[in-house]
PDB file of C-alpha atoms and ligand atoms in Angstrom:
ATOM      1  CA  UNK A   1      -2.804 -14.277 -20.699  1.00 78.00           C
ATOM      2  CA  UNK A   2      -0.268 -13.081 -18.159  1.00 82.00           C
ATOM      3  CA  UNK A   3       2.032 -10.317 -19.184  1.00 83.00           C
ATOM      4  CA  UNK A   4       5.590 -11.352 -18.384  1.00 81.00           C
ATOM      5  CA  UNK A   5       8.763  -9.304 -18.236  1.00 79.00           C
ATOM      6  CA  UNK A   6      12.275 -10.012 -17.141  1.00 71.00           C
ATOM      7  CA  UNK A   7      15.847  -8.886 -17.022  1.00 70.00           C
ATOM      8  CA  UNK A   8      19.108  -9.853 -15.387  1.00 85.00           C
ATOM      9  CA  UNK A   9      17.867  -9.107 -11.897  1.00 92.00           C
ATOM     10  CA  UNK A  10      14.149  -9.825 -11.802  1.00 94.00           C
ATOM     11  CA  UNK A  11      11.540 -11.896 -13.544  1.00 95.00           C
ATOM     12  CA  UNK A  12       7.917 -10.883 -13.219  1.00 96.00           C
ATOM     13  CA  UNK A  13       4.405 -11.558 -14.451  1.00 96.00           C
ATOM     14  CA  UNK A  14       1.091  -9.762 -14.017  1.00 97.00           C
ATOM     15  CA  UNK A  15      -2.437 -11.000 -14.612  1.00 97.00           C
ATOM     16  CA  UNK A  16      -5.886  -9.570 -14.023  1.00 97.00           C
ATOM     17  CA  UNK A  17      -9.259 -11.256 -14.476  1.00 97.00           C
ATOM     18  CA  UNK A  18     -12.859 -10.090 -13.881  1.00 97.00           C
ATOM     19  CA  UNK A  19     -13.641 -13.208 -11.824  1.00 97.00           C
ATOM     20  CA  UNK A  20     -16.821 -15.227 -12.209  1.00 97.00           C
ATOM     21  CA  UNK A  21     -19.475 -12.948 -10.763  1.00 95.00           C
ATOM     22  CA  UNK A  22     -18.683  -9.485 -12.115  1.00 94.00           C
ATOM     23  CA  UNK A  23     -19.195  -8.376 -15.683  1.00 92.00           C
ATOM     24  CA  UNK A  24     -16.552  -5.655 -15.588  1.00 94.00           C
ATOM     25  CA  UNK A  25     -13.002  -5.571 -14.271  1.00 96.00           C
ATOM     26  CA  UNK A  26     -12.362  -2.559 -12.039  1.00 96.00           C
ATOM     27  CA  UNK A  27      -8.880  -3.825 -11.167  1.00 97.00           C
ATOM     28  CA  UNK A  28      -5.895  -2.528 -13.123  1.00 97.00           C
ATOM     29  CA  UNK A  29      -2.266  -3.567 -13.196  1.00 97.00           C
ATOM     30  CA  UNK A  30       0.939  -2.545 -14.942  1.00 96.00           C
ATOM     31  CA  UNK A  31       4.693  -3.058 -14.797  1.00 95.00           C
ATOM     32  CA  UNK A  32       7.959  -1.686 -16.172  1.00 94.00           C
ATOM     33  CA  UNK A  33      11.391  -3.241 -15.786  1.00 91.00           C
ATOM     34  CA  UNK A  34      14.503  -1.371 -16.796  1.00 88.00           C
ATOM     35  CA  UNK A  35      17.810  -2.854 -15.633  1.00 83.00           C
ATOM     36  CA  UNK A  36      17.940  -2.645 -11.840  1.00 84.00           C
ATOM     37  CA  UNK A  37      14.922  -0.325 -11.741  1.00 91.00           C
ATOM     38  CA  UNK A  38      11.370  -1.601 -11.899  1.00 95.00           C
ATOM     39  CA  UNK A  39       7.862  -0.599 -10.953  1.00 97.00           C
ATOM     40  CA  UNK A  40       4.706  -2.683 -10.465  1.00 97.00           C
ATOM     41  CA  UNK A  41       1.281  -1.335  -9.537  1.00 98.00           C
ATOM     42  CA  UNK A  42      -2.028  -2.950  -8.582  1.00 98.00           C
ATOM     43  CA  UNK A  43      -5.175  -0.835  -8.236  1.00 98.00           C
ATOM     44  CA  UNK A  44      -8.743  -1.816  -7.360  1.00 97.00           C
ATOM     45  CA  UNK A  45     -11.238   0.835  -8.372  1.00 96.00           C
ATOM     46  CA  UNK A  46     -14.521   1.749  -6.793  1.00 91.00           C
ATOM     47  CA  UNK A  47     -17.512   3.823  -7.729  1.00 83.00           C
ATOM     48  CA  UNK A  48     -19.975   3.189 -10.515  1.00 77.00           C
ATOM     49  CA  UNK A  49     -19.351   0.841 -13.429  1.00 73.00           C
ATOM     50  CA  UNK A  50     -17.257   3.182 -15.533  1.00 83.00           C
ATOM     51  CA  UNK A  51     -15.806   5.312 -12.749  1.00 89.00           C
ATOM     52  CA  UNK A  52     -14.232   2.431 -10.822  1.00 91.00           C
ATOM     53  CA  UNK A  53     -12.560   1.201 -13.979  1.00 93.00           C
ATOM     54  CA  UNK A  54     -11.373   4.678 -14.833  1.00 94.00           C
ATOM     55  CA  UNK A  55      -9.992   5.365 -11.335  1.00 96.00           C
ATOM     56  CA  UNK A  56      -7.852   2.212 -11.195  1.00 97.00           C
ATOM     57  CA  UNK A  57      -6.590   2.695 -14.762  1.00 97.00           C
ATOM     58  CA  UNK A  58      -5.679   6.320 -14.024  1.00 96.00           C
ATOM     59  CA  UNK A  59      -3.834   5.321 -10.844  1.00 97.00           C
ATOM     60  CA  UNK A  60      -1.776   2.632 -12.530  1.00 97.00           C
ATOM     61  CA  UNK A  61      -0.984   4.780 -15.577  1.00 97.00           C
ATOM     62  CA  UNK A  62      -0.012   7.868 -13.574  1.00 96.00           C
ATOM     63  CA  UNK A  63       2.157   6.010 -11.088  1.00 97.00           C
ATOM     64  CA  UNK A  64       4.033   3.954 -13.683  1.00 97.00           C
ATOM     65  CA  UNK A  65       4.602   6.996 -15.883  1.00 95.00           C
ATOM     66  CA  UNK A  66       6.067   9.081 -13.061  1.00 94.00           C
ATOM     67  CA  UNK A  67       8.218   6.332 -11.553  1.00 93.00           C
ATOM     68  CA  UNK A  68       9.675   5.089 -14.837  1.00 88.00           C
ATOM     69  CA  UNK A  69      11.089   8.545 -15.617  1.00 81.00           C
ATOM     70  CA  UNK A  70      13.673   8.657 -12.820  1.00 88.00           C
ATOM     71  CA  UNK A  71      15.607   6.606 -10.308  1.00 89.00           C
ATOM     72  CA  UNK A  72      12.944   5.191  -7.948  1.00 91.00           C
ATOM     73  CA  UNK A  73      12.957   6.739  -4.474  1.00 88.00           C
ATOM     74  CA  UNK A  74      10.309   7.161  -1.749  1.00 85.00           C
ATOM     75  CA  UNK A  75       9.904  10.804  -2.760  1.00 84.00           C
ATOM     76  CA  UNK A  76       9.345   9.891  -6.391  1.00 89.00           C
ATOM     77  CA  UNK A  77       6.791   7.281  -5.399  1.00 90.00           C
ATOM     78  CA  UNK A  78       4.995   9.784  -3.180  1.00 87.00           C
ATOM     79  CA  UNK A  79       4.990  12.300  -6.031  1.00 87.00           C
ATOM     80  CA  UNK A  80       3.500   9.634  -8.286  1.00 93.00           C
ATOM     81  CA  UNK A  81       0.775   8.855  -5.750  1.00 92.00           C
ATOM     82  CA  UNK A  82       0.046  12.529  -5.284  1.00 90.00           C
ATOM     83  CA  UNK A  83      -0.256  13.060  -9.013  1.00 91.00           C
ATOM     84  CA  UNK A  84      -2.586  10.071  -9.334  1.00 94.00           C
ATOM     85  CA  UNK A  85      -4.651  11.278  -6.368  1.00 92.00           C
ATOM     86  CA  UNK A  86      -5.049  14.754  -7.855  1.00 91.00           C
ATOM     87  CA  UNK A  87      -5.964  13.432 -11.305  1.00 94.00           C
ATOM     88  CA  UNK A  88      -8.580  10.985 -10.004  1.00 94.00           C
ATOM     89  CA  UNK A  89     -10.022  13.514  -7.555  1.00 92.00           C
ATOM     90  CA  UNK A  90     -10.413  16.048 -10.355  1.00 92.00           C
ATOM     91  CA  UNK A  91     -12.054  13.473 -12.628  1.00 92.00           C
ATOM     92  CA  UNK A  92     -14.382  12.502  -9.778  1.00 91.00           C
ATOM     93  CA  UNK A  93     -15.804  16.015  -9.461  1.00 90.00           C
ATOM     94  CA  UNK A  94     -18.138  15.461 -12.401  1.00 87.00           C
ATOM     95  CA  UNK A  95     -21.667  14.669 -11.159  1.00 84.00           C
ATOM     96  CA  UNK A  96     -21.687  11.343 -13.023  1.00 83.00           C
ATOM     97  CA  UNK A  97     -18.396  10.306 -11.396  1.00 84.00           C
ATOM     98  CA  UNK A  98     -19.347  10.609  -7.711  1.00 83.00           C
ATOM     99  CA  UNK A  99     -17.744   8.097  -5.351  1.00 84.00           C
ATOM    100  CA  UNK A 100     -14.769   7.545  -7.615  1.00 93.00           C
ATOM    101  CA  UNK A 101     -11.603   6.231  -5.996  1.00 95.00           C
ATOM    102  CA  UNK A 102      -9.173   3.358  -5.981  1.00 96.00           C
ATOM    103  CA  UNK A 103      -6.723   1.378  -3.929  1.00 97.00           C
ATOM    104  CA  UNK A 104      -3.122   1.462  -5.133  1.00 97.00           C
ATOM    105  CA  UNK A 105      -0.207  -0.696  -4.069  1.00 97.00           C
ATOM    106  CA  UNK A 106       3.069  -0.040  -5.866  1.00 97.00           C
ATOM    107  CA  UNK A 107       6.380  -1.842  -5.629  1.00 96.00           C
ATOM    108  CA  UNK A 108       9.357   0.105  -6.959  1.00 95.00           C
ATOM    109  CA  UNK A 109      12.721  -1.593  -7.199  1.00 93.00           C
ATOM    110  CA  UNK A 110      15.949   0.332  -7.097  1.00 90.00           C
ATOM    111  CA  UNK A 111      18.066  -2.703  -6.450  1.00 89.00           C
ATOM    112  CA  UNK A 112      19.230  -3.667  -3.937  1.00 86.00           C
ATOM    113  CA  UNK A 113      16.338  -1.704  -2.414  1.00 86.00           C
ATOM    114  CA  UNK A 114      12.584  -2.033  -2.675  1.00 89.00           C
ATOM    115  CA  UNK A 115      10.093   0.691  -1.866  1.00 89.00           C
ATOM    116  CA  UNK A 116       6.397   0.004  -1.447  1.00 90.00           C
ATOM    117  CA  UNK A 117       3.774   2.719  -1.433  1.00 91.00           C
ATOM    118  CA  UNK A 118       0.285   1.748  -0.432  1.00 92.00           C
ATOM    119  CA  UNK A 119      -3.256   3.067  -0.099  1.00 92.00           C
ATOM    120  CA  UNK A 120      -6.333   0.884   0.493  1.00 94.00           C
ATOM    121  CA  UNK A 121      -6.779  -2.867   0.880  1.00 95.00           C
ATOM    122  CA  UNK A 122      -4.794  -4.316  -1.986  1.00 97.00           C
ATOM    123  CA  UNK A 123      -1.717  -6.048  -0.610  1.00 97.00           C
ATOM    124  CA  UNK A 124       2.011  -6.600  -0.977  1.00 95.00           C
ATOM    125  CA  UNK A 125       3.570  -9.782   0.380  1.00 96.00           C
ATOM    126  CA  UNK A 126       7.188 -10.879   0.609  1.00 94.00           C
ATOM    127  CA  UNK A 127       8.227 -14.519   0.538  1.00 96.00           C
ATOM    128  CA  UNK A 128      11.707 -14.879   2.034  1.00 93.00           C
ATOM    129  CA  UNK A 129      13.427 -17.902   3.572  1.00 93.00           C
ATOM    130  CA  UNK A 130      10.243 -19.957   3.457  1.00 95.00           C
ATOM    131  CA  UNK A 131       8.155 -17.313   5.212  1.00 94.00           C
ATOM    132  CA  UNK A 132       5.380 -15.262   3.701  1.00 95.00           C
ATOM    133  CA  UNK A 133       4.915 -11.828   5.257  1.00 91.00           C
ATOM    134  CA  UNK A 134       2.206  -9.318   4.462  1.00 91.00           C
ATOM    135  CA  UNK A 135       4.168  -6.075   4.095  1.00 89.00           C
ATOM    136  CA  UNK A 136       1.180  -3.746   3.841  1.00 89.00           C
ATOM    137  CA  UNK A 137      -1.607  -3.107   6.304  1.00 88.00           C
ATOM    138  CA  UNK A 138      -5.130  -3.052   4.918  1.00 92.00           C
ATOM    139  CA  UNK A 139      -6.778   0.352   5.195  1.00 91.00           C
ATOM    140  CA  UNK A 140     -10.154  -1.229   5.790  1.00 92.00           C
ATOM    141  CA  UNK A 141     -12.854  -1.165   8.432  1.00 92.00           C
ATOM    142  CA  UNK A 142     -12.386  -4.832   9.366  1.00 93.00           C
ATOM    143  CA  UNK A 143      -8.566  -4.599   9.449  1.00 91.00           C
ATOM    144  CA  UNK A 144      -8.758  -1.652  11.837  1.00 89.00           C
ATOM    145  CA  UNK A 145     -11.139  -3.605  14.104  1.00 92.00           C
ATOM    146  CA  UNK A 146      -8.744  -6.563  13.931  1.00 91.00           C
ATOM    147  CA  UNK A 147      -5.784  -4.402  14.941  1.00 89.00           C
ATOM    148  CA  UNK A 148      -7.861  -3.206  17.920  1.00 91.00           C
ATOM    149  CA  UNK A 149      -8.575  -6.834  18.842  1.00 93.00           C
ATOM    150  CA  UNK A 150     -12.306  -6.444  18.209  1.00 93.00           C
ATOM    151  CA  UNK A 151     -12.507  -8.947  15.355  1.00 93.00           C
ATOM    152  CA  UNK A 152     -10.722 -12.247  14.742  1.00 92.00           C
ATOM    153  CA  UNK A 153      -9.194 -12.927  11.291  1.00 86.00           C
ATOM    154  CA  UNK A 154     -11.978 -15.376  10.429  1.00 86.00           C
ATOM    155  CA  UNK A 155     -14.683 -12.935  11.570  1.00 89.00           C
ATOM    156  CA  UNK A 156     -13.042 -10.233   9.440  1.00 88.00           C
ATOM    157  CA  UNK A 157     -12.837 -12.515   6.408  1.00 84.00           C
ATOM    158  CA  UNK A 158     -16.580 -13.155   6.477  1.00 85.00           C
ATOM    159  CA  UNK A 159     -17.747  -9.789   7.775  1.00 89.00           C
ATOM    160  CA  UNK A 160     -20.392  -8.062   5.678  1.00 89.00           C
ATOM    161  CA  UNK A 161     -18.362  -4.844   5.847  1.00 88.00           C
ATOM    162  CA  UNK A 162     -15.118  -6.531   4.750  1.00 87.00           C
ATOM    163  CA  UNK A 163     -15.109  -4.476   1.530  1.00 84.00           C
ATOM    164  CA  UNK A 164     -15.337  -1.098   3.269  1.00 88.00           C
ATOM    165  CA  UNK A 165     -12.031   0.704   2.885  1.00 89.00           C
ATOM    166  CA  UNK A 166     -11.026   3.645   5.072  1.00 88.00           C
ATOM    167  CA  UNK A 167      -8.429   5.261   2.812  1.00 89.00           C
ATOM    168  CA  UNK A 168      -8.482   5.513  -0.961  1.00 92.00           C
ATOM    169  CA  UNK A 169      -6.713   7.316  -3.762  1.00 93.00           C
ATOM    170  CA  UNK A 170      -8.743  10.017  -5.498  1.00 92.00           C
ATOM    171  CA  UNK A 171     -11.733  10.041  -3.131  1.00 89.00           C
ATOM    172  CA  UNK A 172     -10.500  13.106  -1.230  1.00 86.00           C
ATOM    173  CA  UNK A 173      -7.983  15.880  -1.942  1.00 84.00           C
ATOM    174  CA  UNK A 174      -5.591  14.081   0.436  1.00 80.00           C
ATOM    175  CA  UNK A 175      -4.800  10.426   0.996  1.00 83.00           C
ATOM    176  CA  UNK A 176      -2.638   8.692   3.531  1.00 85.00           C
ATOM    177  CA  UNK A 177       0.221   6.808   1.913  1.00 87.00           C
ATOM    178  CA  UNK A 178       2.135   4.105   3.747  1.00 86.00           C
ATOM    179  CA  UNK A 179       5.732   3.738   2.638  1.00 85.00           C
ATOM    180  CA  UNK A 180       7.780   0.663   3.316  1.00 84.00           C
ATOM    181  CA  UNK A 181      11.403   0.178   2.391  1.00 82.00           C
ATOM    182  CA  UNK A 182      13.531  -2.901   2.538  1.00 84.00           C
ATOM    183  CA  UNK A 183      16.727  -4.353   1.230  1.00 84.00           C
ATOM    184  CA  UNK A 184      16.164  -7.065  -1.318  1.00 89.00           C
ATOM    185  CA  UNK A 185      17.911 -10.443  -1.355  1.00 90.00           C
ATOM    186  CA  UNK A 186      18.318 -12.872  -4.230  1.00 95.00           C
ATOM    187  CA  UNK A 187      15.517 -15.431  -3.994  1.00 96.00           C
ATOM    188  CA  UNK A 188      12.968 -12.933  -2.632  1.00 95.00           C
ATOM    189  CA  UNK A 189       9.522 -13.156  -4.168  1.00 97.00           C
ATOM    190  CA  UNK A 190       6.977 -10.383  -4.029  1.00 97.00           C
ATOM    191  CA  UNK A 191       3.267 -10.797  -4.527  1.00 98.00           C
ATOM    192  CA  UNK A 192       1.009  -7.804  -5.128  1.00 98.00           C
ATOM    193  CA  UNK A 193      -2.705  -8.523  -5.335  1.00 98.00           C
ATOM    194  CA  UNK A 194      -6.214  -7.140  -5.058  1.00 98.00           C
ATOM    195  CA  UNK A 195      -8.675  -8.378  -2.422  1.00 95.00           C
ATOM    196  CA  UNK A 196     -10.283 -10.580  -5.072  1.00 96.00           C
ATOM    197  CA  UNK A 197      -7.262 -12.840  -4.542  1.00 97.00           C
ATOM    198  CA  UNK A 198      -6.293 -12.334  -0.886  1.00 96.00           C
ATOM    199  CA  UNK A 199      -9.932 -12.399   0.238  1.00 93.00           C
ATOM    200  CA  UNK A 200     -10.425 -15.823  -1.323  1.00 94.00           C
ATOM    201  CA  UNK A 201      -7.143 -17.719  -0.918  1.00 96.00           C
ATOM    202  CA  UNK A 202      -5.475 -18.381   2.452  1.00 94.00           C
ATOM    203  CA  UNK A 203      -1.910 -17.160   2.950  1.00 95.00           C
ATOM    204  CA  UNK A 204      -0.695 -20.782   3.084  1.00 97.00           C
ATOM    205  CA  UNK A 205      -2.042 -21.325  -0.446  1.00 97.00           C
ATOM    206  CA  UNK A 206      -0.430 -18.114  -1.702  1.00 98.00           C
ATOM    207  CA  UNK A 207       2.870 -19.225  -0.187  1.00 98.00           C
ATOM    208  CA  UNK A 208       2.724 -22.703  -1.694  1.00 98.00           C
ATOM    209  CA  UNK A 209       2.164 -21.301  -5.180  1.00 98.00           C
ATOM    210  CA  UNK A 210       4.855 -18.625  -4.836  1.00 98.00           C
ATOM    211  CA  UNK A 211       7.344 -21.234  -3.670  1.00 97.00           C
ATOM    212  CA  UNK A 212       6.646 -23.810  -6.304  1.00 97.00           C
ATOM    213  CA  UNK A 213       6.018 -21.899  -9.542  1.00 98.00           C
ATOM    214  CA  UNK A 214       7.855 -19.292 -11.637  1.00 96.00           C
ATOM    215  CA  UNK A 215       6.050 -15.913 -12.009  1.00 97.00           C
ATOM    216  CA  UNK A 216       4.102 -16.605 -15.224  1.00 96.00           C
ATOM    217  CA  UNK A 217       2.738 -19.933 -14.018  1.00 97.00           C
ATOM    218  CA  UNK A 218       2.223 -18.545 -10.513  1.00 98.00           C
ATOM    219  CA  UNK A 219      -0.079 -15.687 -11.577  1.00 97.00           C
ATOM    220  CA  UNK A 220      -2.075 -18.026 -13.836  1.00 97.00           C
ATOM    221  CA  UNK A 221      -2.461 -20.575 -11.070  1.00 98.00           C
ATOM    222  CA  UNK A 222      -3.423 -17.955  -8.467  1.00 98.00           C
ATOM    223  CA  UNK A 223      -6.153 -16.508 -10.683  1.00 98.00           C
ATOM    224  CA  UNK A 224      -7.415 -19.959 -11.650  1.00 98.00           C
ATOM    225  CA  UNK A 225      -7.654 -21.031  -7.995  1.00 98.00           C
ATOM    226  CA  UNK A 226      -9.491 -17.837  -6.960  1.00 98.00           C
ATOM    227  CA  UNK A 227     -11.980 -18.525  -9.753  1.00 98.00           C
ATOM    228  CA  UNK A 228     -12.356 -22.147  -8.664  1.00 97.00           C
ATOM    229  CA  UNK A 229     -13.275 -20.804  -5.219  1.00 96.00           C
ATOM    230  CA  UNK A 230     -16.105 -18.832  -6.775  1.00 96.00           C
ATOM    231  CA  UNK A 231     -14.295 -15.793  -8.192  1.00 95.00           C
ATOM    232  CA  UNK A 232     -16.623 -13.384  -6.345  1.00 95.00           C
ATOM    233  CA  UNK A 233     -14.575 -10.296  -7.186  1.00 95.00           C
ATOM    234  CA  UNK A 234     -12.088  -9.042  -9.774  1.00 97.00           C
ATOM    235  CA  UNK A 235      -8.741 -10.819  -9.336  1.00 98.00           C
ATOM    236  CA  UNK A 236      -5.280  -9.358  -9.876  1.00 98.00           C
ATOM    237  CA  UNK A 237      -1.870 -10.842  -9.153  1.00 98.00           C
ATOM    238  CA  UNK A 238       1.687  -9.653  -9.694  1.00 98.00           C
ATOM    239  CA  UNK A 239       4.573 -12.002  -8.920  1.00 98.00           C
ATOM    240  CA  UNK A 240       8.114 -10.646  -8.914  1.00 97.00           C
ATOM    241  CA  UNK A 241      11.013 -13.021  -8.471  1.00 97.00           C
ATOM    242  CA  UNK A 242      14.399 -11.541  -7.561  1.00 96.00           C
ATOM    243  CA  UNK A 243      17.076 -13.521  -9.392  1.00 94.00           C
ATOM    244  CA  UNK A 244      20.077 -11.450  -8.407  1.00 92.00           C
ATOM    245  CA  UNK A 245      20.881  -8.054  -6.925  1.00 90.00           C
ATOM    246  CA  UNK A 246      23.601  -5.669  -8.079  1.00 87.00           C
ATOM    247  CA  UNK A 247      26.527  -4.903  -5.770  1.00 82.00           C
ATOM    248  CA  UNK A 248      25.543  -2.586  -2.955  1.00 73.00           C
ATOM    249  CA  UNK A 249      25.981   1.111  -3.478  1.00 68.00           C
ATOM    250  CA  UNK A 250      26.397   3.432  -0.534  1.00 71.00           C
ATOM    251  CA  UNK A 251      23.157   3.451   1.478  1.00 67.00           C
ATOM    252  CA  UNK A 252      20.738   6.009   0.058  1.00 68.00           C
ATOM    253  CA  UNK A 253      19.611   8.886   2.251  1.00 61.00           C
ATOM    254  CA  UNK A 254      16.115   9.249   0.946  1.00 60.00           C
ATOM    255  CA  UNK A 255      14.237  12.156   2.342  1.00 50.00           C
ATOM    256  CA  UNK A 256      10.497  12.018   2.888  1.00 46.00           C
ATOM    257  CA  UNK A 257       8.247  15.047   3.123  1.00 42.00           C
ATOM    258  CA  UNK A 258       6.152  14.863   6.285  1.00 39.00           C
ATOM    259  CA  UNK A 259       3.147  16.819   7.524  1.00 37.00           C
ATOM    260  CA  UNK A 260       5.397  19.379   9.207  1.00 35.00           C
ATOM    261  CA  UNK A 261       7.252  19.984   5.968  1.00 37.00           C
ATOM    262  CA  UNK A 262      10.403  18.711   7.651  1.00 36.00           C
ATOM    263  CA  UNK A 263      12.262  16.145   5.590  1.00 34.00           C
ATOM    264  CA  UNK A 264      12.745  12.821   7.310  1.00 36.00           C
ATOM    265  CA  UNK A 265      15.483  10.438   6.291  1.00 38.00           C
ATOM    266  CA  UNK A 266      14.159   6.962   5.649  1.00 40.00           C
ATOM    267  CA  UNK A 267      17.021   4.577   6.174  1.00 35.00           C
ATOM    268  CA  UNK A 268      16.274   1.589   4.025  1.00 35.00           C
ATOM    269  CA  UNK A 269      17.786  -1.790   4.689  1.00 33.00           C
ATOM    270  CA  UNK A 270      19.395  -0.976   8.022  1.00 32.00           C
ATOM    271  CA  UNK A 271      21.431  -3.727   9.687  1.00 35.00           C
ATOM    272  CA  UNK A 272      19.371  -5.891  11.993  1.00 32.00           C
ATOM    273  CA  UNK A 273      16.005  -4.915  10.604  1.00 28.00           C
ATOM    274  CA  UNK A 274      14.551  -6.260   7.431  1.00 29.00           C
ATOM    275  CA  UNK A 275      11.672  -3.849   7.075  1.00 31.00           C
ATOM    276  CA  UNK A 276      11.639  -0.170   7.881  1.00 37.00           C
ATOM    277  CA  UNK A 277       8.212   1.405   7.857  1.00 39.00           C
ATOM    278  CA  UNK A 278       7.409   5.054   7.607  1.00 41.00           C
ATOM    279  CA  UNK A 279       3.755   5.946   7.825  1.00 38.00           C
ATOM    280  CA  UNK A 280       2.756   9.363   6.615  1.00 37.00           C
ATOM    281  CA  UNK A 281      -0.195  11.117   8.175  1.00 36.00           C
ATOM    282  CA  UNK A 282      -2.316  13.227   5.863  1.00 34.00           C
ATOM    283  CA  UNK A 283      -1.002  16.757   5.661  1.00 35.00           C
ATOM    284  CA  UNK A 284      -3.102  19.733   6.723  1.00 39.00           C
ATOM    285  CA  UNK A 285      -5.844  19.576   9.306  1.00 40.00           C
ATOM    286  CA  UNK A 286      -4.787  16.496  11.194  1.00 43.00           C
ATOM    287  CA  UNK A 287      -1.198  17.578  11.734  1.00 46.00           C
ATOM    288  CA  UNK A 288      -2.437  21.029  12.656  1.00 52.00           C
ATOM    289  CA  UNK A 289      -4.787  19.624  15.296  1.00 55.00           C
ATOM    290  CA  UNK A 290      -2.128  17.295  16.700  1.00 58.00           C
ATOM    291  CA  UNK A 291       0.238  20.218  17.176  1.00 65.00           C
ATOM    292  CA  UNK A 292      -2.495  22.329  18.812  1.00 71.00           C
ATOM    293  CA  UNK A 293      -3.588  19.439  20.999  1.00 74.00           C
ATOM    294  CA  UNK A 294      -0.024  19.085  22.303  1.00 75.00           C
ATOM    295  CA  UNK A 295       0.129  22.831  23.010  1.00 81.00           C
ATOM    296  CA  UNK A 296      -3.229  22.765  24.853  1.00 85.00           C
ATOM    297  CA  UNK A 297      -2.127  19.784  26.950  1.00 83.00           C
ATOM    298  CA  UNK A 298       1.109  21.555  27.803  1.00 86.00           C
ATOM    299  CA  UNK A 299      -0.679  24.761  28.828  1.00 89.00           C
ATOM    300  CA  UNK A 300      -3.167  22.837  31.007  1.00 90.00           C
ATOM    301  CA  UNK A 301      -0.338  20.819  32.572  1.00 87.00           C
ATOM    302  CA  UNK A 302       1.787  23.889  33.371  1.00 90.00           C
ATOM    303  CA  UNK A 303      -1.261  25.754  34.759  1.00 90.00           C
ATOM    304  CA  UNK A 304      -2.089  22.851  37.074  1.00 89.00           C
ATOM    305  CA  UNK A 305       1.514  22.612  38.190  1.00 89.00           C
ATOM    306  CA  UNK A 306       1.659  26.348  38.977  1.00 89.00           C
ATOM    307  CA  UNK A 307      -1.665  26.163  40.775  1.00 89.00           C
ATOM    308  CA  UNK A 308      -0.476  23.263  42.976  1.00 88.00           C
ATOM    309  CA  UNK A 309       2.838  24.993  43.747  1.00 88.00           C
ATOM    310  CA  UNK A 310       1.175  28.319  44.610  1.00 87.00           C
ATOM    311  CA  UNK A 311      -1.583  26.638  46.604  1.00 83.00           C
ATOM    312  CA  UNK A 312       0.928  24.649  48.667  1.00 76.00           C
ATOM    313  CA  UNK A 313       2.852  27.793  49.567  1.00 62.00           C
ATOM    314  CA  UNK A 314      -0.138  29.419  51.211  1.00 55.00           C
TER     315      UNK A 314
HETATM  316 CA1  LIG B 401     -11.932  -5.793  -5.191  1.00 66.83          CA
END
């Protein structure tokens, strides 16, 4: 049975199902709606039988608990992801829990704004004005090859490594979190799902269902269709329908911690752009190397320049 929730501003439903070929469900999902604040999370666990289930449940529980406490902001969402990452990583240090990790895609509403935080290959879509857009990028081996032009979408869909993800929550001490912010409009519909849905149903099918059915019926229909197409994996769907948005407050200046420790202002819902994306690189080694690489390049460049100038003078 789908779990439905609603208020003045949004109506939503969530549903998860093991599918037809797996005995356990390693997907997890949860939601909280409170006035013009809301949070929805989908997670798809990996690892052994128990560990995958535990990882996705921990992610969903941690994120919802942190975000529901305060006014949703990118920083709060990042804190929630960090807390979930730490908790799952710690739990995964037991010998019997090796390989534990999970995807996590969270949609937080602080109307009229939406913030999406994302790790892995679960997805967030937005249906607006008759167009379905995938808001998140898959952190997967095939998606990276597709972005490089090395695989076509149909090759990626059927590739034997299509399930290999390149970034997960709880697998390492650090994870890369993509943050997306946008201004919400009445009539917007969000879909969050695991790859057990998006890997089976074409975007055109997702769009048709989102357009024609209210959230509770939509999640039921999506899961039923994925099962009719074989249900090869666990299936999770969240549909959020925006009924109305409160009057606009002054634009929020939400600061994001970056690798350098410098806060960056993420301007959500700027005029002329519907989606503002801020991608965070993992802190620590990578940022350190990037800074050193720039310094080395600069030193080499200046040395060459000096050499050429001095050489020419002789
Ligand atoms: Ca899956």
